[in-house]
mmCIF file of C-alpha atoms in Angstrom:
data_model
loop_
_atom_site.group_PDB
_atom_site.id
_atom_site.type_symbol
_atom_site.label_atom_id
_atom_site.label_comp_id
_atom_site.label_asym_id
_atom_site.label_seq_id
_atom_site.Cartn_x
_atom_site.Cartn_y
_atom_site.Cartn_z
ATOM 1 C CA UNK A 1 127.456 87.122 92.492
ATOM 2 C CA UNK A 2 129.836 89.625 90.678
ATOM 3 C CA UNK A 3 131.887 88.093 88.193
ATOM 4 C CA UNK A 4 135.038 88.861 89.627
ATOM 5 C CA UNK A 5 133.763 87.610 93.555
ATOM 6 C CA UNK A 6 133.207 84.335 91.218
ATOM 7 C CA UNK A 7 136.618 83.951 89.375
ATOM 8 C CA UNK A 8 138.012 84.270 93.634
ATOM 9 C CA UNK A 9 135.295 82.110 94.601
ATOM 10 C CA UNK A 10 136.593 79.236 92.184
ATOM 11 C CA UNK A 11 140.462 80.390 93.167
ATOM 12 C CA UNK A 12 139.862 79.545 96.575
ATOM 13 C CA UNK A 13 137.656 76.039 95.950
ATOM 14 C CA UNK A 14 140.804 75.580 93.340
ATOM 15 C CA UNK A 15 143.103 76.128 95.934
ATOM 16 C CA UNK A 16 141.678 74.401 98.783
ATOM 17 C CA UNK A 17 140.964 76.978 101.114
ATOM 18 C CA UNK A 18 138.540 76.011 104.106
ATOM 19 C CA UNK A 19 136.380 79.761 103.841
ATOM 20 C CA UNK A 20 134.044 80.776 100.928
ATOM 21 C CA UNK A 21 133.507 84.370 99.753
ATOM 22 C CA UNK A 22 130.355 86.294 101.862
ATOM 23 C CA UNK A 23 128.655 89.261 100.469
ATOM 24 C CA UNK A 24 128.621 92.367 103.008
ATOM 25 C CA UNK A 25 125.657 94.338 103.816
ATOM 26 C CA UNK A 26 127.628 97.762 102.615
ATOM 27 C CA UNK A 27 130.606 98.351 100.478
ATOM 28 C CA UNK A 28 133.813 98.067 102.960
ATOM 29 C CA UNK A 29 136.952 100.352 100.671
ATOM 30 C CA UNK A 30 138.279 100.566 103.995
ATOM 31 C CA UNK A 31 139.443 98.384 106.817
ATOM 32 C CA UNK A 32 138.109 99.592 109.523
ATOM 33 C CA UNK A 33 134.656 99.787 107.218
ATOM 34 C CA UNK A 34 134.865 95.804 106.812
ATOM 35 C CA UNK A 35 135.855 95.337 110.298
ATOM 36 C CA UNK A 36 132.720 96.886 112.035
ATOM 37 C CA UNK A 37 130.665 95.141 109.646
ATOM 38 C CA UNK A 38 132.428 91.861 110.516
ATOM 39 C CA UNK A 39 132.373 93.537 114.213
ATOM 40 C CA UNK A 40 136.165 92.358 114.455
ATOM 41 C CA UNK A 41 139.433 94.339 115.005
ATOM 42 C CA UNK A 42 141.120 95.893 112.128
ATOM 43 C CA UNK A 43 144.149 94.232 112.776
ATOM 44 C CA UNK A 44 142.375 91.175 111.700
ATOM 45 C CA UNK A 45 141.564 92.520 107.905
ATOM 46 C CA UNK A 46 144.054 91.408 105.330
ATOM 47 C CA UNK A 47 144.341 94.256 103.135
ATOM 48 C CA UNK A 48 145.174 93.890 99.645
ATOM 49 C CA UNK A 49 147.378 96.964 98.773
ATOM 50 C CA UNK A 50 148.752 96.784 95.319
ATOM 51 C CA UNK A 51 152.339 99.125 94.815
ATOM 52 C CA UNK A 52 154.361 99.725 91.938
ATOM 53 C CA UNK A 53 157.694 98.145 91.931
ATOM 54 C CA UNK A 54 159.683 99.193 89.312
ATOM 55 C CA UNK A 55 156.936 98.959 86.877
ATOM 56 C CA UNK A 56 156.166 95.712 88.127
ATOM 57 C CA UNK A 57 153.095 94.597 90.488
ATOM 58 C CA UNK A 58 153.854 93.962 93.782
ATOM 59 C CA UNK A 59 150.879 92.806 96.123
ATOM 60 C CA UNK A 60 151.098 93.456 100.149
ATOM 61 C CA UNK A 61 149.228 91.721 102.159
ATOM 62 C CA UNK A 62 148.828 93.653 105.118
ATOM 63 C CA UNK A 63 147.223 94.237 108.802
ATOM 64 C CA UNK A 64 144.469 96.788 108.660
ATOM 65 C CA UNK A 65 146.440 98.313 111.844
ATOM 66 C CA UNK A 66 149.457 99.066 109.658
ATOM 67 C CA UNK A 67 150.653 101.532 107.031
ATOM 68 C CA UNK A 68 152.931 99.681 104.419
ATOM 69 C CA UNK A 69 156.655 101.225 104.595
ATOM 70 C CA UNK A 70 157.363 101.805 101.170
ATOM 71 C CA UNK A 71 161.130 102.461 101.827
ATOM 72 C CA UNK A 72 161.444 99.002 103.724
ATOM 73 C CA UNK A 73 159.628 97.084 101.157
ATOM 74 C CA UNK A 74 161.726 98.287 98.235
ATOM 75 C CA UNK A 75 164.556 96.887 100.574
ATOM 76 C CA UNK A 76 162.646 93.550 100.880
ATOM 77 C CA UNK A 77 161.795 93.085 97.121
ATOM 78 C CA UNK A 78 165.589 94.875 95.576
ATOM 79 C CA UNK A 79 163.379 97.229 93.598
ATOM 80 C CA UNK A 80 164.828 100.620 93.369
ATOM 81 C CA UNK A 81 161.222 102.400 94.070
ATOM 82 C CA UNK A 82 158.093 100.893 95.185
ATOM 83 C CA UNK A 83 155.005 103.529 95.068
ATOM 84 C CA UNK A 84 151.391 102.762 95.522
ATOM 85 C CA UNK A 85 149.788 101.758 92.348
ATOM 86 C CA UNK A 86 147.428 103.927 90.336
ATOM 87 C CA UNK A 87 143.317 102.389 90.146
ATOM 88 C CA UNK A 88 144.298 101.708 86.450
ATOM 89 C CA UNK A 89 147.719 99.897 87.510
ATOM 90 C CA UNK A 90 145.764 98.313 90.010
ATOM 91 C CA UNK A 91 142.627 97.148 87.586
ATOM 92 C CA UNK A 92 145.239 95.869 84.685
ATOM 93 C CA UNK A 93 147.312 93.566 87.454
ATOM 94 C CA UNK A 94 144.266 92.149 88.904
ATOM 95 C CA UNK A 95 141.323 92.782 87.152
ATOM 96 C CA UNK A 96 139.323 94.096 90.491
ATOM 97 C CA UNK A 97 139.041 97.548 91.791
ATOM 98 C CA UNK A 98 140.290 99.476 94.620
ATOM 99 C CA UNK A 99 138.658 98.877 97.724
ATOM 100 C CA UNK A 100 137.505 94.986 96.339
ATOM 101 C CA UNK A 101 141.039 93.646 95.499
ATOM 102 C CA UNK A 102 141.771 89.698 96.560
ATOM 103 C CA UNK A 103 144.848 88.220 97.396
ATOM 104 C CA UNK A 104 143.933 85.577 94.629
ATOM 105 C CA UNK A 105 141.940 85.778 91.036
ATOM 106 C CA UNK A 106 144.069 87.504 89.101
ATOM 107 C CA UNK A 107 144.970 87.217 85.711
ATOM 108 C CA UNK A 108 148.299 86.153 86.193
ATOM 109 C CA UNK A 109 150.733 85.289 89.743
ATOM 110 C CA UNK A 110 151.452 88.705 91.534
ATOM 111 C CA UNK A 111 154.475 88.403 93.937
ATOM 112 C CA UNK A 112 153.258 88.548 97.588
ATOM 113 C CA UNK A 113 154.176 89.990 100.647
ATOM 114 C CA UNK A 114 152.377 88.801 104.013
ATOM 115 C CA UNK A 115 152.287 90.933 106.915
ATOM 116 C CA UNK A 116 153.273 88.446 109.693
ATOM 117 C CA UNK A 117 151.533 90.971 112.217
ATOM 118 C CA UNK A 118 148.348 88.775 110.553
ATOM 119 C CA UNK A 119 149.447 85.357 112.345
ATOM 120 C CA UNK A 120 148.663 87.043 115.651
ATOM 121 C CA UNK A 121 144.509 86.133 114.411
ATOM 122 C CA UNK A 122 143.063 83.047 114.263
ATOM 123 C CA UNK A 123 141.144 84.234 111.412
ATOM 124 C CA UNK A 124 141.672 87.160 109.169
ATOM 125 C CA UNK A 125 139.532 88.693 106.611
ATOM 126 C CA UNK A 126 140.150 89.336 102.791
ATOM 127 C CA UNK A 127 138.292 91.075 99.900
ATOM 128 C CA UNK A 128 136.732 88.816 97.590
ATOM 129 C CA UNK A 129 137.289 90.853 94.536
ATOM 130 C CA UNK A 130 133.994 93.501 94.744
ATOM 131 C CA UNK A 131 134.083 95.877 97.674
ATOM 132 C CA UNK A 132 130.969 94.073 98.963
ATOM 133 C CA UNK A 133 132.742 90.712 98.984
ATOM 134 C CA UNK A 134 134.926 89.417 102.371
ATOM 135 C CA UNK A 135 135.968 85.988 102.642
ATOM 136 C CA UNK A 136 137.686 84.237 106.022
ATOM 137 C CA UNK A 137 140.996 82.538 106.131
ATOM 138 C CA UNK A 138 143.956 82.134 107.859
ATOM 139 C CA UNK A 139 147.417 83.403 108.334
ATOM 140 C CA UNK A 140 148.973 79.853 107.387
ATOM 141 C CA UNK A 141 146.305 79.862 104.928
ATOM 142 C CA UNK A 142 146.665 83.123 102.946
ATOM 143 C CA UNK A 143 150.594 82.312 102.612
ATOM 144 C CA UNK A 144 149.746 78.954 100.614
ATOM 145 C CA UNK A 145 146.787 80.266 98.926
ATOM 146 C CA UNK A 146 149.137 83.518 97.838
ATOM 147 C CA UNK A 147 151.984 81.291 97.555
ATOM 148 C CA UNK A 148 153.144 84.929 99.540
ATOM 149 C CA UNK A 149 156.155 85.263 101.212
ATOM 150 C CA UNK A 150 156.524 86.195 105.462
ATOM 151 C CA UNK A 151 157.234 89.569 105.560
ATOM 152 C CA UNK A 152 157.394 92.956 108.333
ATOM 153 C CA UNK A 153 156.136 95.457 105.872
ATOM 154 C CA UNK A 154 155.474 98.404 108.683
#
């Protein structure tokens, strides 16, 4: 197991989530590339989008259906600009790449939006922290794991 699908791994037994991180077949950087592995609708990956608030990390959670409305969220958060994060940004906030980033595992608390389009699944998907890694959970779920807050980020 990568070292960083481990550090989630122990996040989520820490945490007391019910799923455990799976390894995918092929590398999923994408949505729609984890959903037809998982042969599941987009909608139903969690994607871990990392922006730039005002020089401070801001994590959205969001439906694999949606694009994040940067405008909106700067609204949400009272930054004055909220841009998507640069891979180093990204790498320095969480210590996981583009295309593998978890809601959890990170070096230190990220603030957390959830996309409340996700509580229309049973079970969403998230990256484990490798773009290889998935792991199942729910809406309910990836609030309290996230300690994220409700949010209509589209």
């Amino acid at each position: 197991m990568h070292p960083n699908t481990e550090i989630v791994a122990k996040a989520l037994l820490d945490r007391g989530a019910a799923g455990t991180v799976v390894e995918l077949p092929e590398s999923a950087p994408t949505a729609q590339a984890a959903a037809d592995q998982l042969g599941c609708e987009v909608g139903a990956i969690a994607n871990s989008l990392v922006f730039d608030a005002d020089g401070t990390p801001l994590l959205v959670m969001t439906s694999g259906a949606h694009r994040v409305d940067t405008v909106k969220i700067a609204a949400l958060v009272g930054a004055a600009k909220v841009r998507r994060a640069t891979p180093e940004f990204v790498r320095e906030a969480t210590g996981q790449p583009i295309g593998g980033v978890a809601p959890l595992g990170h070096p230190a608390p990220i603030r957390t939006l959830v996309d409340v389009w996700l509580d229309k699944y049973d079970q969403v998907w998230a990256a484990g922290g490798h773009p290889h890694t998935v792991f199942p959970t729910s809406y309910e779920e990836l609030l309290r794991i996230t300690g994220g807050t409700p949010a209509e980020v589209e």
